[in-house]
Amino acid sequence: MEGKYDKIALETVVDGLIFPVDGFAIFKDKARKELLRRLAAERGVVILTDPDGGGVVIRSHLKGILPPERVKEAFIPDVPGKERRKRAPGKAGTLGVEGMKPQALREALLRAGVGVEEEPAQPAFTKAELYTLGLTGTPDARCRRLALQRALDLPANLSTNALLGVLNAITTPAVVEELISRCAAGEEEL
């Protein structure tokens, strides 16, 4: 999905990693594209964009850079209107992902073949775990997060919440703890 407001709307429906591509910024963000390729290879991805011209261009770009066998596409219906936070409707005059009702988003994902679990799995990483590992809440936490992101080949511009979601998608607390303990022993720079 394209941006942070789309992510907020999807959080009411999806209990998993939601990775906004920040609209057209994805075209120039090599690190974010590489992370998307990695996520697609390891878990598969679902592409959900607005039904307007910009969304179609972004969807096409993502389909071109990701392995097709690891991509599912979800489509929202054309619903006339405008999002609450906007003064006027977009050029297409239809709602985007952020303006869709949760039921419409759920149905779009189900049509794409994305199942909905009754009991979502508990994430391995929590904010408390990040704090325990010294990745939040300390004066050097930002520096430690950036070093961890470098060690795991992740983009440097991930927020703490985005990092939490990505860590849950690609690694385990044991791997991160091992990286941190190597750093403490002076074996690696973290």
Coordinates of N, CA and C in Angstrom, one line a residue:
M1 N 0.8 -1.2 0.0 CA 0.0 0.0 0.0 C 0.9 1.2 0.0
E2 N 0.3 2.3 -0.4 CA 1.1 3.5 -0.7 C 1.6 4.3 0.4
G3 N 0.8 4.7 1.4 CA 1.3 5.6 2.4 C 0.8 5.3 3.8
K4 N 1.1 6.2 4.8 CA 0.9 6.0 6.2 C -0.6 6.0 6.5
Y5 N -1.4 6.7 5.8 CA -2.9 6.7 6.1 C -3.5 5.4 5.6
D6 N -3.0 4.9 4.5 CA -3.5 3.6 4.0 C -3.1 2.5 5.1
K7 N -1.9 2.6 5.7 CA -1.5 1.7 6.7 C -2.4 1.7 7.9
I8 N -2.8 2.9 8.3 CA -3.7 3.1 9.5 C -5.0 2.4 9.2
A9 N -5.5 2.6 8.0 CA -6.8 1.9 7.6 C -6.7 0.4 7.6
L10 N -5.6 -0.1 7.1 CA -5.4 -1.6 7.1 C -5.1 -2.2 8.4
E11 N -4.6 -1.4 9.4 CA -4.4 -1.9 10.7 C -5.6 -2.4 11.4
T12 N -6.8 -1.9 11.0 CA -8.0 -2.3 11.6 C -8.5 -3.7 11.1
V13 N -7.8 -4.1 10.0 CA -8.2 -5.4 9.4 C -7.1 -6.4 9.4
V14 N -5.8 -6.0 9.3 CA -4.7 -6.9 9.2 C -3.9 -7.0 10.5
D15 N -3.6 -8.2 10.9 CA -2.7 -8.3 12.0 C -1.4 -9.0 11.5
G16 N -0.6 -8.1 10.9 CA 0.7 -8.6 10.3 C 1.5 -7.4 9.8
L17 N 2.5 -7.7 9.1 CA 3.4 -6.6 8.6 C 2.7 -5.9 7.5
I18 N 2.5 -4.6 7.7 CA 2.0 -3.7 6.7 C 3.1 -2.7 6.3
F19 N 3.5 -2.7 5.1 CA 4.7 -2.0 4.7 C 4.4 -1.0 3.6
P20 N 4.2 0.3 4.0 CA 3.9 1.3 3.1 C 5.1 1.6 2.2
V21 N 4.9 1.9 0.9 CA 6.0 2.2 0.0 C 6.2 3.7 -0.2
D22 N 5.4 4.5 0.5 CA 5.5 6.0 0.5 C 5.3 6.5 -0.9
G23 N 4.3 6.0 -1.6 CA 3.9 6.5 -2.9 C 5.0 6.4 -3.9
F24 N 5.2 7.5 -4.7 CA 6.2 7.5 -5.8 C 7.6 7.4 -5.3
A25 N 7.8 7.7 -4.0 CA 9.2 7.6 -3.4 C 9.8 6.2 -3.7
I26 N 9.0 5.2 -3.8 CA 9.5 3.8 -4.0 C 10.4 3.7 -5.3
F27 N 10.1 4.6 -6.3 CA 10.9 4.5 -7.5 C 12.3 4.8 -7.3
K28 N 12.7 5.6 -6.3 CA 14.1 6.0 -6.1 C 14.7 5.3 -4.9
D29 N 13.9 4.7 -4.1 CA 14.4 4.1 -2.8 C 14.9 2.7 -3.0
K30 N 16.2 2.6 -3.3 CA 16.8 1.2 -3.6 C 16.7 0.3 -2.4
A31 N 17.0 0.9 -1.2 CA 17.0 0.0 0.0 C 15.6 -0.5 0.3
R32 N 14.6 0.3 0.2 CA 13.2 -0.1 0.4 C 12.8 -1.2 -0.6
K33 N 13.2 -1.0 -1.9 CA 12.9 -2.0 -2.9 C 13.6 -3.3 -2.6
E34 N 14.8 -3.3 -2.2 CA 15.5 -4.5 -1.8 C 14.9 -5.2 -0.6
L35 N 14.4 -4.4 0.3 CA 13.7 -5.1 1.4 C 12.4 -5.7 1.0
L36 N 11.7 -5.1 0.1 CA 10.5 -5.6 -0.4 C 10.8 -6.9 -1.2
R37 N 11.8 -7.0 -2.0 CA 12.2 -8.2 -2.7 C 12.5 -9.3 -1.7
R38 N 13.2 -8.9 -0.6 CA 13.6 -9.9 0.4 C 12.3 -10.5 1.1
L39 N 11.4 -9.6 1.5 CA 10.2 -10.0 2.1 C 9.3 -10.9 1.2
A40 N 9.3 -10.5 -0.1 CA 8.6 -11.3 -1.1 C 9.2 -12.7 -1.2
A41 N 10.5 -12.8 -1.2 CA 11.2 -14.1 -1.3 C 10.9 -15.0 -0.1
E42 N 10.9 -14.3 1.1 CA 10.8 -15.1 2.3 C 9.4 -15.4 2.7
R43 N 8.5 -14.5 2.4 CA 7.1 -14.7 2.9 C 6.0 -14.5 1.9
G44 N 6.4 -13.8 0.8 CA 5.3 -13.4 -0.2 C 4.8 -12.1 0.2
V45 N 4.2 -11.4 -0.7 CA 3.6 -10.1 -0.4 C 2.3 -9.9 -1.1
V46 N 1.5 -9.0 -0.6 CA 0.2 -8.6 -1.2 C 0.3 -7.2 -1.5
I47 N 0.0 -6.9 -2.8 CA 0.1 -5.5 -3.2 C -1.4 -5.0 -3.2
L48 N -1.6 -3.8 -2.5 CA -2.9 -3.2 -2.4 C -2.6 -1.7 -2.6
T49 N -3.1 -1.1 -3.7 CA -2.9 0.3 -3.9 C -4.3 0.9 -4.2
D50 N -4.3 2.3 -4.2 CA -5.5 3.0 -4.6 C -5.8 2.6 -6.0
P51 N -7.1 2.7 -6.4 CA -7.5 2.4 -7.8 C -7.3 3.6 -8.8
D52 N -6.7 4.7 -8.3 CA -6.4 5.8 -9.2 C -5.2 5.6 -10.1
G53 N -4.9 6.5 -11.0 CA -3.8 6.4 -11.9 C -2.5 6.2 -11.2
G54 N -2.2 7.0 -10.1 CA -1.0 6.8 -9.3 C -0.9 5.4 -8.8
G55 N -1.9 4.9 -8.2 CA -1.9 3.6 -7.6 C -1.6 2.5 -8.7
V56 N -2.2 2.7 -9.9 CA -1.9 1.7 -11.0 C -0.5 1.7 -11.4
V57 N 0.1 2.9 -11.4 CA 1.6 3.0 -11.8 C 2.4 2.4 -10.7
I58 N 2.1 2.6 -9.4 CA 2.9 2.1 -8.3 C 2.8 0.6 -8.3
R59 N 1.6 0.1 -8.5 CA 1.3 -1.4 -8.5 C 2.1 -2.0 -9.7
S60 N 2.1 -1.4 -10.8 CA 2.8 -2.0 -12.0 C 4.3 -2.0 -11.7
H61 N 4.9 -1.0 -11.1 CA 6.3 -0.9 -10.8 C 6.6 -2.0 -9.8
L62 N 5.8 -2.2 -8.7 CA 6.1 -3.2 -7.8 C 6.0 -4.6 -8.4
K63 N 5.1 -4.9 -9.2 CA 5.0 -6.1 -9.9 C 6.2 -6.4 -10.8
G64 N 6.8 -5.3 -11.3 CA 8.0 -5.5 -12.2 C 9.2 -5.8 -11.4
I65 N 9.3 -5.4 -10.1 CA 10.5 -5.7 -9.3 C 10.4 -6.9 -8.4
L66 N 9.2 -7.4 -8.2 CA 9.1 -8.5 -7.3 C 8.8 -9.8 -8.1
P67 N 9.2 -11.0 -7.5 CA 9.0 -12.3 -8.2 C 7.5 -12.5 -8.3
P68 N 7.0 -12.7 -9.5 CA 5.6 -12.9 -9.7 C 4.9 -14.0 -8.9
E69 N 5.7 -15.1 -8.7 CA 5.1 -16.2 -8.0 C 5.0 -16.0 -6.5
R70 N 5.5 -14.9 -6.0 CA 5.5 -14.5 -4.6 C 4.6 -13.3 -4.3
V71 N 3.8 -12.9 -5.3 CA 3.0 -11.7 -5.2 C 1.5 -12.1 -5.4
K72 N 0.7 -11.5 -4.5 CA -0.8 -11.6 -4.6 C -1.2 -10.1 -4.8
E73 N -2.3 -10.0 -5.5 CA -2.8 -8.6 -5.7 C -4.2 -8.5 -5.1
A74 N -4.4 -7.5 -4.4 CA -5.7 -7.1 -3.8 C -6.2 -5.8 -4.5
F75 N -7.5 -5.8 -4.8 CA -8.1 -4.6 -5.4 C -9.3 -4.1 -4.6
I76 N -9.3 -2.8 -4.4 CA -10.5 -2.3 -3.8 C -11.4 -1.8 -4.9
P77 N -12.7 -1.7 -4.6 CA -13.7 -1.2 -5.6 C -13.6 0.3 -5.8
D78 N -14.1 0.7 -6.9 CA -14.2 2.2 -7.2 C -15.4 2.7 -6.4
V79 N -15.2 3.5 -5.4 CA -16.3 4.0 -4.6 C -16.1 5.6 -4.7
P80 N -17.1 6.2 -5.3 CA -17.1 7.7 -5.4 C -17.0 8.3 -4.0
G81 N -16.2 9.4 -4.0 CA -16.0 10.1 -2.7 C -14.7 10.7 -2.5
K82 N -14.4 11.2 -1.3 CA -13.2 11.7 -0.9 C -12.9 11.3 0.6
E83 N -11.6 11.2 0.9 CA -11.2 10.9 2.3 C -11.5 12.1 3.2
R84 N -11.8 11.8 4.4 CA -12.1 12.8 5.4 C -11.1 13.9 5.6
R85 N -9.8 13.5 5.5 CA -8.8 14.4 5.8 C -8.5 15.3 4.6
K86 N -9.1 15.1 3.5 CA -8.8 15.9 2.3 C -9.9 16.9 2.0
R87 N -9.6 18.0 1.4 CA -10.6 19.0 1.1 C -11.4 18.7 -0.1
A88 N -10.8 18.0 -1.0 CA -11.5 17.7 -2.3 C -11.2 16.3 -2.7
P89 N -12.0 15.7 -3.5 CA -11.7 14.3 -4.0 C -10.5 14.4 -4.9
G90 N -9.9 13.2 -5.1 CA -8.8 13.1 -6.0 C -9.2 13.2 -7.4
K91 N -8.3 13.2 -8.3 CA -8.6 13.4 -9.8 C -9.6 12.4 -10.3
A92 N -9.5 11.1 -9.8 CA -10.4 10.0 -10.2 C -11.7 10.1 -9.5
G93 N -11.8 10.9 -8.4 CA -13.1 11.1 -7.7 C -13.5 9.9 -6.9
T94 N -12.6 9.0 -6.6 CA -12.9 7.8 -5.9 C -12.1 7.7 -4.6
L95 N -12.6 6.9 -3.7 CA -11.9 6.7 -2.4 C -10.6 5.8 -2.6
G96 N -9.6 6.1 -1.8 CA -8.4 5.2 -1.8 C -8.5 4.2 -0.7
V97 N -7.4 3.5 -0.5 CA -7.4 2.5 0.6 C -7.8 3.2 1.9
E98 N -7.3 4.4 2.2 CA -7.6 5.0 3.5 C -9.0 5.3 3.7
G99 N -9.8 5.5 2.7 CA -11.2 5.8 2.8 C -12.2 4.6 2.8
M100 N -11.6 3.4 2.6 CA -12.5 2.2 2.5 C -12.9 1.8 3.9
K101 N -14.1 1.2 4.0 CA -14.6 0.7 5.2 C -13.8 -0.6 5.5
P102 N -13.6 -1.0 6.7 CA -12.9 -2.2 7.1 C -13.4 -3.5 6.3
Q103 N -14.7 -3.6 6.2 CA -15.3 -4.7 5.6 C -14.9 -4.8 4.1
A104 N -14.8 -3.7 3.4 CA -14.4 -3.7 2.0 C -12.9 -4.1 1.9
L105 N -12.1 -3.6 2.8 CA -10.7 -4.0 2.8 C -10.5 -5.5 3.1
R106 N -11.3 -6.0 4.0 CA -11.3 -7.5 4.4 C -11.7 -8.3 3.1
E107 N -12.7 -7.9 2.4 CA -13.2 -8.6 1.3 C -12.2 -8.5 0.1
A108 N -11.5 -7.4 0.0 CA -10.5 -7.3 -1.1 C -9.3 -8.3 -0.8
L109 N -8.9 -8.4 0.4 CA -7.9 -9.3 0.8 C -8.3 -10.8 0.6
L110 N -9.5 -11.1 1.0 CA -10.0 -12.4 0.8 C -10.1 -12.8 -0.6
R111 N -10.6 -11.9 -1.5 CA -10.6 -12.1 -2.9 C -9.2 -12.4 -3.5
A112 N -8.2 -11.8 -2.9 CA -6.8 -12.0 -3.3 C -6.2 -13.3 -2.9
G113 N -7.0 -14.0 -2.0 CA -6.5 -15.3 -1.6 C -5.7 -15.2 -0.3
V114 N -5.9 -14.1 0.4 CA -5.2 -13.9 1.7 C -6.2 -14.4 2.8
G115 N -5.8 -15.4 3.5 CA -6.7 -15.9 4.6 C -6.6 -15.1 5.8
V116 N -7.7 -15.2 6.6 CA -7.8 -14.5 7.9 C -7.8 -15.5 9.0
E117 N -6.8 -15.4 9.8 CA -6.7 -16.4 10.9 C -7.6 -16.0 12.1
E118 N -8.2 -17.0 12.7 CA -9.1 -16.7 13.9 C -8.2 -16.2 15.0
E119 N -7.1 -16.9 15.3 CA -6.2 -16.5 16.4 C -4.9 -16.1 15.8
P120 N -4.6 -14.8 15.7 CA -3.4 -14.3 15.1 C -2.2 -14.8 16.0
A121 N -1.1 -15.2 15.3 CA 0.1 -15.6 16.0 C 0.7 -14.5 16.8
Q122 N 1.3 -14.8 17.9 CA 2.0 -13.8 18.7 C 3.3 -13.5 18.1
P123 N 3.6 -12.2 18.0 CA 4.9 -11.8 17.4 C 6.0 -12.2 18.3
A124 N 7.1 -12.5 17.7 CA 8.3 -12.9 18.4 C 8.9 -11.6 19.1
F125 N 8.9 -10.5 18.3 CA 9.4 -9.2 18.9 C 8.3 -8.4 19.3
T126 N 8.4 -7.7 20.4 CA 7.5 -6.8 20.9 C 8.3 -5.5 21.3
K127 N 7.6 -4.4 21.6 CA 8.3 -3.2 21.9 C 9.1 -3.4 23.2
A128 N 8.5 -4.2 24.1 CA 9.2 -4.6 25.3 C 10.6 -5.3 25.0
E129 N 10.5 -6.2 24.1 CA 11.7 -6.9 23.6 C 12.8 -6.0 23.1
L130 N 12.3 -5.0 22.3 CA 13.3 -4.0 21.7 C 13.9 -3.2 22.9
Y131 N 13.1 -2.9 23.9 CA 13.6 -2.1 25.0 C 14.7 -3.0 25.8
T132 N 14.3 -4.2 26.0 CA 15.2 -5.2 26.7 C 16.6 -5.3 26.0
L133 N 16.5 -5.3 24.7 CA 17.7 -5.4 23.8 C 18.5 -4.1 23.7
G134 N 18.0 -3.0 24.3 CA 18.6 -1.8 24.2 C 18.4 -1.0 22.9
L135 N 17.4 -1.4 22.2 CA 17.1 -0.8 20.9 C 16.1 0.3 20.9
T136 N 15.5 0.5 22.1 CA 14.7 1.7 22.4 C 14.9 2.1 23.8
G137 N 14.6 3.4 24.1 CA 14.6 3.8 25.5 C 15.9 4.1 26.1
T138 N 17.0 4.1 25.4 CA 18.3 4.4 25.9 C 18.9 5.5 25.0
P139 N 19.9 6.3 25.6 CA 20.5 7.3 24.8 C 21.1 6.8 23.5
D140 N 21.7 5.6 23.5 CA 22.3 5.1 22.2 C 21.4 4.2 21.4
A141 N 20.1 4.1 21.7 CA 19.2 3.2 21.1 C 19.1 3.4 19.6
R142 N 19.1 4.7 19.1 CA 19.0 4.9 17.7 C 20.2 4.4 17.0
C143 N 21.4 4.7 17.6 CA 22.6 4.2 17.0 C 22.7 2.7 16.9
R144 N 22.2 2.0 18.0 CA 22.2 0.6 18.0 C 21.2 0.0 17.0
R145 N 20.0 0.7 16.8 CA 19.0 0.3 15.8 C 19.6 0.4 14.4
L146 N 20.3 1.5 14.1 CA 20.9 1.7 12.8 C 22.0 0.6 12.5
A147 N 22.8 0.3 13.6 CA 23.8 -0.7 13.4 C 23.1 -2.1 13.1
L148 N 22.1 -2.4 13.8 CA 21.4 -3.6 13.6 C 20.8 -3.7 12.2
Q149 N 20.2 -2.6 11.8 CA 19.6 -2.5 10.4 C 20.7 -2.7 9.4
R150 N 21.9 -2.2 9.6 CA 23.0 -2.4 8.7 C 23.4 -3.9 8.7
A151 N 23.5 -4.5 9.9 CA 23.9 -5.9 10.0 C 22.9 -6.8 9.3
L152 N 21.6 -6.4 9.3 CA 20.6 -7.2 8.7 C 20.2 -6.8 7.2
D153 N 21.0 -5.9 6.7 CA 20.7 -5.3 5.3 C 19.3 -4.7 5.2
L154 N 19.0 -3.9 6.2 CA 17.7 -3.2 6.2 C 17.9 -1.7 5.9
P155 N 16.9 -1.1 5.3 CA 17.0 0.4 5.1 C 17.2 1.1 6.4
A156 N 18.0 2.2 6.3 CA 18.3 3.0 7.5 C 17.1 3.8 8.0
N157 N 16.2 4.1 7.1 CA 15.1 5.0 7.4 C 13.8 4.4 7.9
L158 N 13.9 3.2 8.5 CA 12.8 2.5 9.1 C 12.5 3.2 10.5
S159 N 11.2 3.4 10.7 CA 10.9 3.9 12.1 C 11.0 2.7 13.0
T160 N 10.9 2.9 14.3 CA 11.0 1.8 15.3 C 9.9 0.8 15.1
N161 N 8.6 1.4 14.8 CA 7.5 0.5 14.6 C 7.7 -0.4 13.3
A162 N 8.2 0.3 12.3 CA 8.5 -0.5 11.0 C 9.5 -1.5 11.2
L163 N 10.6 -1.2 12.0 CA 11.6 -2.1 12.3 C 11.0 -3.3 13.1
L164 N 10.2 -3.1 14.0 CA 9.5 -4.1 14.8 C 8.8 -5.1 13.8
G165 N 8.0 -4.6 12.9 CA 7.3 -5.4 12.0 C 8.2 -6.2 11.1
V166 N 9.3 -5.6 10.6 CA 10.2 -6.3 9.7 C 11.0 -7.4 10.5
L167 N 11.4 -7.1 11.7 CA 12.1 -8.1 12.5 C 11.2 -9.3 12.7
N168 N 10.0 -9.1 12.9 CA 9.0 -10.2 13.1 C 8.9 -11.0 11.8
A169 N 9.1 -10.3 10.7 CA 8.9 -11.0 9.4 C 10.2 -11.8 8.9
I170 N 11.4 -11.3 9.3 CA 12.6 -11.9 8.7 C 13.5 -12.6 9.6
T171 N 13.4 -12.4 11.0 CA 14.4 -13.0 11.9 C 13.8 -13.4 13.2
T172 N 14.6 -13.8 14.1 CA 14.1 -14.2 15.4 C 14.9 -13.4 16.5
P173 N 14.3 -13.4 17.7 CA 15.0 -12.7 18.8 C 16.4 -13.3 19.0
A174 N 16.5 -14.7 18.9 CA 17.8 -15.3 19.1 C 18.9 -14.8 18.2
V175 N 18.5 -14.6 16.9 CA 19.5 -14.0 15.9 C 19.9 -12.6 16.3
V176 N 19.0 -11.8 16.7 CA 19.3 -10.4 17.1 C 20.1 -10.4 18.4
E177 N 19.7 -11.2 19.3 CA 20.5 -11.3 20.6 C 22.0 -11.8 20.3
E178 N 22.1 -12.7 19.4 CA 23.5 -13.2 19.0 C 24.3 -12.0 18.4
L179 N 23.7 -11.2 17.5 CA 24.4 -10.1 16.9 C 24.8 -9.1 18.0
I180 N 23.9 -8.8 18.9 CA 24.2 -7.9 20.0 C 25.3 -8.4 20.9
S181 N 25.2 -9.8 21.3 CA 26.3 -10.3 22.1 C 27.6 -10.3 21.5
R182 N 27.7 -10.5 20.1 CA 29.0 -10.4 19.4 C 29.5 -9.0 19.5
C183 N 28.6 -8.1 19.4 CA 29.1 -6.7 19.5 C 29.6 -6.4 20.9
A184 N 28.9 -6.9 22.0 CA 29.4 -6.7 23.3 C 30.8 -7.4 23.6
A185 N 31.0 -8.5 22.9 CA 32.3 -9.2 23.0 C 33.4 -8.6 22.1
G186 N 33.0 -7.6 21.3 CA 33.9 -6.9 20.5 C 34.2 -7.7 19.2
E187 N 33.4 -8.7 18.9 CA 33.6 -9.5 17.6 C 33.1 -8.7 16.4
E188 N 32.0 -8.0 16.6 CA 31.4 -7.2 15.5 C 31.0 -5.8 16.0
E189 N 30.8 -4.9 15.1 CA 30.4 -3.6 15.4 C 28.9 -3.5 15.3
L190 N 28.2 -3.2 16.4 CA 26.8 -3.0 16.4 C 26.4 -1.7 17.0

